[in-house]
Amino acid sequence: MKVYIPLDSAAVALGADEVAAAVQAEAARRGVPVEIVRNGSHGMVWLEPLVEVVTGAGRVGFGPMTVADVPGLFGDIAAHPRALGQVAELPWMKGQTRLTFARVGVIDPLSLAEYEAQGGLSGLRRALGMDKAGIVAEVTASGLRGRGGAGFPTGIKWKTVSEAVADRKYIVCNADEGDSATFADRMLMEGDPFTLIEGMIIAGLATGATKGFVYIRSEYPVAIRVMQAACDLARDAGLLGASVMGSGHRFDIEIRVGAGAYVCGEETSLLNSLEGKRGVVRAKPPLPALEGFMGKPTVVNNVISLATVPAIFEKGAAYYKDFGLGRSRGTIPLQIAGNVRFGGLYETAFGLTLGQIVDDIAGGCASGRPVKAVQVGGPLGAYHPRAQFDTPFGYEEFAGQGGLIGHAGLTVFDDSADMLKQARFAMEFCAIESCGKCTPCRIGAVRGTETIDRIAKGDAAAIPLLTDLCNTMKAGSLCALGGFTPYPVMSALTHFPDDFSPMKEAAE
Ligand SMILES: Cc1cc2nc3c(=O)[nH]c(=O)nc-3n(C[C@H](O)[C@H](O)[C@H](O)COP(=O)(O)O)c2cc1C
Ligand code: SF4
């Protein structure tokens, strides 16, 4: 008997380890030999722990599983109350275009043989046959833009590092993933770590970098363990080290663990942290691409940006670019969370409307109440009302609505949400997480929190003051923490003015 039970942190939080132990114990009790594969999650968090049993008709899913449901897996499984049928056939899975996440949930994350059998390493093999300029041109042609939040074209960043002259260059993978409602980086690292390793090696070939770092937040112990194990396996297999696949190109990867600060996801803060310094933002210029880690040319890319590169090389830039809309090319792993019926990861071409995502895919609010607002793009993203549900998911499209897509996390709120409290939360978050380098953010966020408290007490004269302060933070902050905190604050104020009204308390 072969059973897949996710090692993914979300599945583990919901009881996957206990279910795995129960499967082992039940098999021993019945004398049935069992092989348990700890795979990544398919991304349907409401069905976790989602167990799959290999049958003559393929992998049959069961979820959400409890320990009490385990004995039933050894009987007539068709009659099992948690039976879901084949996971690949579930509507959530069938609706997706899985390019970056094609193997997540499917393979044993630490089996290089399974990785290769499912298309892994074919991108790297192709890249090894190209020169640096050719690799950079392919990434540029794909239209790939940074998935960490800023949406900067990956090809241009790689070109800058590739053309810089230096004795050492670096690839830094940003796996800090601090945005609320986001988990794509974690899921990818836990479920298909070799894809990230392959993407980083290709980045090394493109730029002449010989060393890579993966900077992972300490709150991700499973991802840290899986990435470390995958790097060791890759080194043993000759993928990493002095001669990548015997090509003569040197590239190795080191895993580094961040101590936990939102601002350490900002690339220059991250570089300081990586150098053992305090995580404080550096002024730009110089760009990290020219003077990054230890003053050397450095590519800093998000996990998903790098993990998408192998698919681009395997399938071709034109294939990838064909998906999407406008200047948002390819696919995006949406991370749907908050008050929703169906939360999880959904990879799709850019272009679905916010309404399609929230109403059709996420099934509306778990509470059964109407959706009031959706915060898109993490703690620096705007709150979007239903009136903006026609907005297609794309970088420019959300910017046009006073927002951003960030790392593609969506947090859904029902009509019981108090948007003044959410605006206060945004300001307070900024005050707590500010690195302190610049005044508009360090002082402004504290004053902003106080000003919202005044509005909450019925002081309507504080509303223009808040607007003024937001404009100052937007224009005068050194990085996007102070510069974008006005997005959630001002969108809450603009779209939900009743929640800021001095009459509110009287009405309540
Ligand atoms: C306050 C702040 C936090 C950030 N956090 C992250 C993060 O957790 N992960 C990430 O990839 N990018 C984060 N970024 C964006 C990075 O600075 C940078 O743009 C990104 O790592 C570049 O990679 P990409 O081009 O592949 O997106 C953050 C930016 C700011 C201002
Ligand atoms: S905006 Fe805030 S986090 Fe960014 S540099 Fe200024 S003080 Fe630091």
mmCIF file of C-alpha atoms in Angstrom, residues 239-457:
data_model
loop_
_atom_site.group_PDB
_atom_site.id
_atom_site.type_symbol
_atom_site.label_atom_id
_atom_site.label_comp_id
_atom_site.label_asym_id
_atom_site.label_seq_id
_atom_site.Cartn_x
_atom_site.Cartn_y
_atom_site.Cartn_z
ATOM 1 C CA LEU A 239 24.021 19.491 -9.557
ATOM 2 C CA LEU A 240 25.640 21.856 -7.091
ATOM 3 C CA GLY A 241 29.350 22.234 -6.518
ATOM 4 C CA ALA A 242 32.498 22.754 -8.550
ATOM 5 C CA SER A 243 31.004 21.584 -11.842
ATOM 6 C CA VAL A 244 27.229 21.780 -12.337
ATOM 7 C CA MET A 245 26.234 18.569 -14.197
ATOM 8 C CA GLY A 246 29.844 18.246 -15.357
ATOM 9 C CA SER A 247 29.661 21.560 -17.237
ATOM 10 C CA GLY A 248 32.637 23.177 -15.522
ATOM 11 C CA HIS A 249 30.360 25.916 -14.089
ATOM 12 C CA ARG A 250 30.650 26.294 -10.316
ATOM 13 C CA PHE A 251 27.537 27.003 -8.284
ATOM 14 C CA ASP A 252 26.599 26.232 -4.698
ATOM 15 C CA ILE A 253 23.794 27.240 -2.358
ATOM 16 C CA GLU A 254 23.743 28.045 1.343
ATOM 17 C CA ILE A 255 20.562 28.213 3.439
ATOM 18 C CA ARG A 256 20.406 31.160 5.850
ATOM 19 C CA VAL A 257 17.700 31.693 8.468
ATOM 20 C CA GLY A 258 16.334 35.179 9.189
ATOM 21 C CA ALA A 259 15.493 36.107 12.769
ATOM 22 C CA GLY A 260 12.068 37.460 11.824
ATOM 23 C CA ALA A 261 11.397 41.069 10.840
ATOM 24 C CA TYR A 262 9.007 42.143 8.108
ATOM 25 C CA VAL A 263 11.477 44.706 6.803
ATOM 26 C CA CYS A 264 14.128 41.993 6.300
ATOM 27 C CA GLY A 265 12.099 40.981 3.230
ATOM 28 C CA GLU A 266 13.056 44.324 1.671
ATOM 29 C CA GLU A 267 16.048 43.457 -0.449
ATOM 30 C CA THR A 268 18.647 45.843 0.988
ATOM 31 C CA SER A 269 17.607 45.102 4.570
ATOM 32 C CA LEU A 270 17.845 41.425 3.709
ATOM 33 C CA LEU A 271 21.369 41.909 2.382
ATOM 34 C CA ASN A 272 22.383 43.680 5.607
ATOM 35 C CA SER A 273 20.884 40.828 7.617
ATOM 36 C CA LEU A 274 22.699 38.291 5.426
ATOM 37 C CA GLU A 275 25.961 40.123 6.126
ATOM 38 C CA GLY A 276 25.301 39.802 9.861
ATOM 39 C CA LYS A 277 24.267 43.434 10.286
ATOM 40 C CA ARG A 278 21.036 44.923 11.626
ATOM 41 C CA GLY A 279 18.174 44.662 9.127
ATOM 42 C CA VAL A 280 18.052 48.320 8.160
ATOM 43 C CA VAL A 281 17.165 49.524 4.661
ATOM 44 C CA ARG A 282 20.037 50.837 2.514
ATOM 45 C CA ALA A 283 19.558 53.885 0.327
ATOM 46 C CA LYS A 284 19.533 53.143 -3.431
ATOM 47 C CA PRO A 285 21.648 53.725 -5.487
ATOM 48 C CA PRO A 286 23.790 51.732 -5.455
ATOM 49 C CA LEU A 287 21.481 49.023 -6.763
ATOM 50 C CA PRO A 288 22.015 45.550 -5.279
ATOM 51 C CA ALA A 289 22.518 44.382 -8.875
ATOM 52 C CA LEU A 290 25.761 46.395 -8.883
ATOM 53 C CA GLU A 291 26.699 46.550 -5.194
ATOM 54 C CA GLY A 292 24.748 43.942 -3.268
ATOM 55 C CA PHE A 293 25.959 41.206 -0.937
ATOM 56 C CA MET A 294 29.392 42.234 0.405
ATOM 57 C CA GLY A 295 29.404 45.029 -2.151
ATOM 58 C CA LYS A 296 29.362 42.595 -5.101
ATOM 59 C CA PRO A 297 26.835 42.402 -7.963
ATOM 60 C CA THR A 298 23.870 40.450 -6.648
ATOM 61 C CA VAL A 299 20.588 39.173 -8.045
ATOM 62 C CA VAL A 300 17.907 39.346 -5.356
ATOM 63 C CA ASN A 301 14.836 37.462 -6.497
ATOM 64 C CA ASN A 302 11.755 36.065 -4.859
ATOM 65 C CA VAL A 303 11.295 32.270 -4.552
ATOM 66 C CA ILE A 304 8.504 32.195 -7.121
ATOM 67 C CA SER A 305 10.443 34.308 -9.651
ATOM 68 C CA LEU A 306 13.384 31.901 -9.491
ATOM 69 C CA ALA A 307 11.232 28.760 -9.307
ATOM 70 C CA THR A 308 9.396 29.807 -12.469
ATOM 71 C CA VAL A 309 12.602 29.950 -14.519
ATOM 72 C CA PRO A 310 12.940 26.163 -15.034
ATOM 73 C CA ALA A 311 9.442 26.013 -16.580
ATOM 74 C CA ILE A 312 10.339 28.918 -18.890
ATOM 75 C CA PHE A 313 13.418 27.053 -20.134
ATOM 76 C CA GLU A 314 11.627 23.722 -20.338
ATOM 77 C CA LYS A 315 8.655 25.025 -22.305
ATOM 78 C CA GLY A 316 10.172 28.089 -23.956
ATOM 79 C CA ALA A 317 9.760 31.809 -23.318
ATOM 80 C CA ALA A 318 7.068 32.150 -25.991
ATOM 81 C CA TYR A 319 4.939 29.441 -24.361
ATOM 82 C CA TYR A 320 5.158 31.177 -20.992
ATOM 83 C CA LYS A 321 4.532 34.634 -22.370
ATOM 84 C CA ASP A 322 1.405 33.457 -24.112
ATOM 85 C CA PHE A 323 -0.418 33.350 -20.760
ATOM 86 C CA GLY A 324 -1.544 36.515 -19.021
ATOM 87 C CA LEU A 325 -2.694 39.983 -19.947
ATOM 88 C CA GLY A 326 -1.076 43.306 -20.737
ATOM 89 C CA ARG A 327 2.369 43.552 -19.171
ATOM 90 C CA SER A 328 1.560 40.785 -16.673
ATOM 91 C CA ARG A 329 2.751 37.671 -18.490
ATOM 92 C CA GLY A 330 2.551 34.035 -17.497
ATOM 93 C CA THR A 331 0.915 32.628 -14.412
ATOM 94 C CA ILE A 332 0.582 33.776 -10.822
ATOM 95 C CA PRO A 333 0.051 31.597 -7.750
ATOM 96 C CA LEU A 334 -2.859 33.309 -5.998
ATOM 97 C CA GLN A 335 -2.938 32.778 -2.266
ATOM 98 C CA ILE A 336 -6.473 33.051 -0.983
ATOM 99 C CA ALA A 337 -7.051 33.474 2.749
ATOM 100 C CA GLY A 338 -9.110 35.229 5.378
ATOM 101 C CA ASN A 339 -12.857 34.736 5.641
ATOM 102 C CA VAL A 340 -13.366 32.378 2.667
ATOM 103 C CA ARG A 341 -15.016 29.018 2.167
ATOM 104 C CA PHE A 342 -12.167 27.667 0.054
ATOM 105 C CA GLY A 343 -8.736 28.992 0.926
ATOM 106 C CA GLY A 344 -5.417 27.943 -0.549
ATOM 107 C CA LEU A 345 -3.110 28.275 -3.507
ATOM 108 C CA TYR A 346 -4.474 28.621 -7.034
ATOM 109 C CA GLU A 347 -2.037 29.076 -9.935
ATOM 110 C CA THR A 348 -3.601 30.687 -12.964
ATOM 111 C CA ALA A 349 -2.777 32.990 -15.860
ATOM 112 C CA PHE A 350 -2.977 36.687 -14.970
ATOM 113 C CA GLY A 351 -6.316 38.200 -15.905
ATOM 114 C CA LEU A 352 -9.030 36.662 -13.743
ATOM 115 C CA THR A 353 -11.128 39.391 -12.163
ATOM 116 C CA LEU A 354 -11.099 39.932 -8.420
ATOM 117 C CA GLY A 355 -14.769 38.940 -8.371
ATOM 118 C CA GLN A 356 -14.063 35.630 -10.137
ATOM 119 C CA ILE A 357 -11.344 34.863 -7.610
ATOM 120 C CA VAL A 358 -13.344 35.769 -4.521
ATOM 121 C CA ASP A 359 -16.838 34.649 -5.490
ATOM 122 C CA ASP A 360 -16.227 31.721 -7.833
ATOM 123 C CA ILE A 361 -12.925 30.212 -6.731
ATOM 124 C CA ALA A 362 -12.941 31.050 -3.017
ATOM 125 C CA GLY A 363 -16.716 30.572 -2.749
ATOM 126 C CA GLY A 364 -17.325 33.833 -0.855
ATOM 127 C CA CYS A 365 -17.099 34.201 2.910
ATOM 128 C CA ALA A 366 -16.899 31.200 5.223
ATOM 129 C CA SER A 367 -19.237 33.071 7.575
ATOM 130 C CA GLY A 368 -21.937 33.073 4.883
ATOM 131 C CA ARG A 369 -22.119 36.870 5.130
ATOM 132 C CA PRO A 370 -21.470 39.229 2.191
ATOM 133 C CA VAL A 371 -17.889 40.115 1.262
ATOM 134 C CA LYS A 372 -17.100 43.657 2.379
ATOM 135 C CA ALA A 373 -13.467 44.082 1.334
ATOM 136 C CA VAL A 374 -10.483 42.212 -0.032
ATOM 137 C CA GLN A 375 -6.969 43.258 0.868
ATOM 138 C CA VAL A 376 -4.720 42.355 -2.039
ATOM 139 C CA GLY A 377 -0.922 42.318 -1.762
ATOM 140 C CA GLY A 378 -0.264 41.852 1.947
ATOM 141 C CA PRO A 379 -0.114 44.486 4.681
ATOM 142 C CA LEU A 380 0.864 47.230 2.223
ATOM 143 C CA GLY A 381 -1.963 46.431 -0.190
ATOM 144 C CA ALA A 382 -5.231 48.313 -0.609
ATOM 145 C CA TYR A 383 -8.666 47.214 0.592
ATOM 146 C CA HIS A 384 -10.866 46.725 -2.440
ATOM 147 C CA PRO A 385 -14.658 47.039 -2.226
ATOM 148 C CA ARG A 386 -17.076 45.024 -4.344
ATOM 149 C CA ALA A 387 -17.291 48.000 -6.723
ATOM 150 C CA GLN A 388 -13.756 47.088 -7.869
ATOM 151 C CA PHE A 389 -14.442 43.383 -8.366
ATOM 152 C CA ASP A 390 -14.231 43.770 -12.151
ATOM 153 C CA THR A 391 -10.506 44.541 -11.887
ATOM 154 C CA PRO A 392 -8.445 41.917 -13.723
ATOM 155 C CA PHE A 393 -5.544 40.479 -11.760
ATOM 156 C CA GLY A 394 -2.460 42.225 -13.157
ATOM 157 C CA TYR A 395 0.253 44.629 -11.997
ATOM 158 C CA GLU A 396 -0.934 47.702 -13.898
ATOM 159 C CA GLU A 397 -4.619 46.901 -13.450
ATOM 160 C CA PHE A 398 -4.378 46.926 -9.639
ATOM 161 C CA ALA A 399 -2.098 49.964 -9.617
ATOM 162 C CA GLY A 400 -4.841 51.695 -11.612
ATOM 163 C CA GLN A 401 -7.238 51.029 -8.735
ATOM 164 C CA GLY A 402 -4.949 52.574 -6.118
ATOM 165 C CA GLY A 403 -3.584 49.180 -5.111
ATOM 166 C CA LEU A 404 -0.979 46.560 -5.885
ATOM 167 C CA ILE A 405 -0.846 42.809 -6.336
ATOM 168 C CA GLY A 406 2.318 42.387 -4.260
ATOM 169 C CA HIS A 407 3.080 38.712 -3.706
ATOM 170 C CA ALA A 408 -0.487 37.832 -4.780
ATOM 171 C CA GLY A 409 -1.982 37.238 -1.357
ATOM 172 C CA LEU A 410 -5.691 38.001 -0.893
ATOM 173 C CA THR A 411 -7.350 38.425 2.505
ATOM 174 C CA VAL A 412 -11.133 38.458 2.418
ATOM 175 C CA PHE A 413 -13.316 40.240 5.013
ATOM 176 C CA ASP A 414 -17.081 39.980 5.509
ATOM 177 C CA ASP A 415 -19.453 42.848 6.314
ATOM 178 C CA SER A 416 -18.704 42.670 10.032
ATOM 179 C CA ALA A 417 -15.189 44.067 9.447
ATOM 180 C CA ASP A 418 -14.533 47.544 10.816
ATOM 181 C CA MET A 419 -12.344 49.284 8.248
ATOM 182 C CA LEU A 420 -11.225 51.993 10.661
ATOM 183 C CA LYS A 421 -9.756 49.239 12.822
ATOM 184 C CA GLN A 422 -8.083 47.749 9.731
ATOM 185 C CA ALA A 423 -6.593 51.153 8.851
ATOM 186 C CA ARG A 424 -5.318 51.505 12.401
ATOM 187 C CA PHE A 425 -3.842 48.012 12.191
ATOM 188 C CA ALA A 426 -1.937 48.998 9.024
ATOM 189 C CA MET A 427 -0.444 52.069 10.705
ATOM 190 C CA GLU A 428 0.386 50.166 13.883
ATOM 191 C CA PHE A 429 2.018 47.378 11.853
ATOM 192 C CA CYS A 430 4.190 49.967 10.104
ATOM 193 C CA ALA A 431 5.118 51.580 13.436
ATOM 194 C CA ILE A 432 6.151 48.211 14.884
ATOM 195 C CA GLU A 433 8.004 46.935 11.817
ATOM 196 C CA SER A 434 9.655 50.228 10.749
ATOM 197 C CA CYS A 435 13.430 49.901 10.542
ATOM 198 C CA GLY A 436 13.699 53.458 11.803
ATOM 199 C CA LYS A 437 15.946 54.779 9.053
ATOM 200 C CA CYS A 438 13.656 57.536 7.749
ATOM 201 C CA THR A 439 11.418 60.007 9.571
ATOM 202 C CA PRO A 440 8.128 59.818 7.571
ATOM 203 C CA CYS A 441 7.854 56.130 8.432
ATOM 204 C CA ARG A 442 9.457 56.011 11.898
ATOM 205 C CA ILE A 443 7.498 58.971 13.299
ATOM 206 C CA GLY A 444 4.673 59.136 10.764
ATOM 207 C CA ALA A 445 3.334 55.660 11.506
ATOM 208 C CA VAL A 446 3.157 56.406 15.231
ATOM 209 C CA ARG A 447 1.390 59.722 14.591
ATOM 210 C CA GLY A 448 -0.861 57.968 12.086
ATOM 211 C CA THR A 449 -1.990 55.454 14.692
ATOM 212 C CA GLU A 450 -2.725 58.284 17.128
ATOM 213 C CA THR A 451 -4.613 60.223 14.455
ATOM 214 C CA ILE A 452 -6.822 57.242 13.646
ATOM 215 C CA ASP A 453 -7.537 56.906 17.360
ATOM 216 C CA ARG A 454 -8.706 60.523 17.337
ATOM 217 C CA ILE A 455 -11.023 59.792 14.395
ATOM 218 C CA ALA A 456 -12.353 56.759 16.259
ATOM 219 C CA LYS A 457 -13.262 59.043 19.138
#
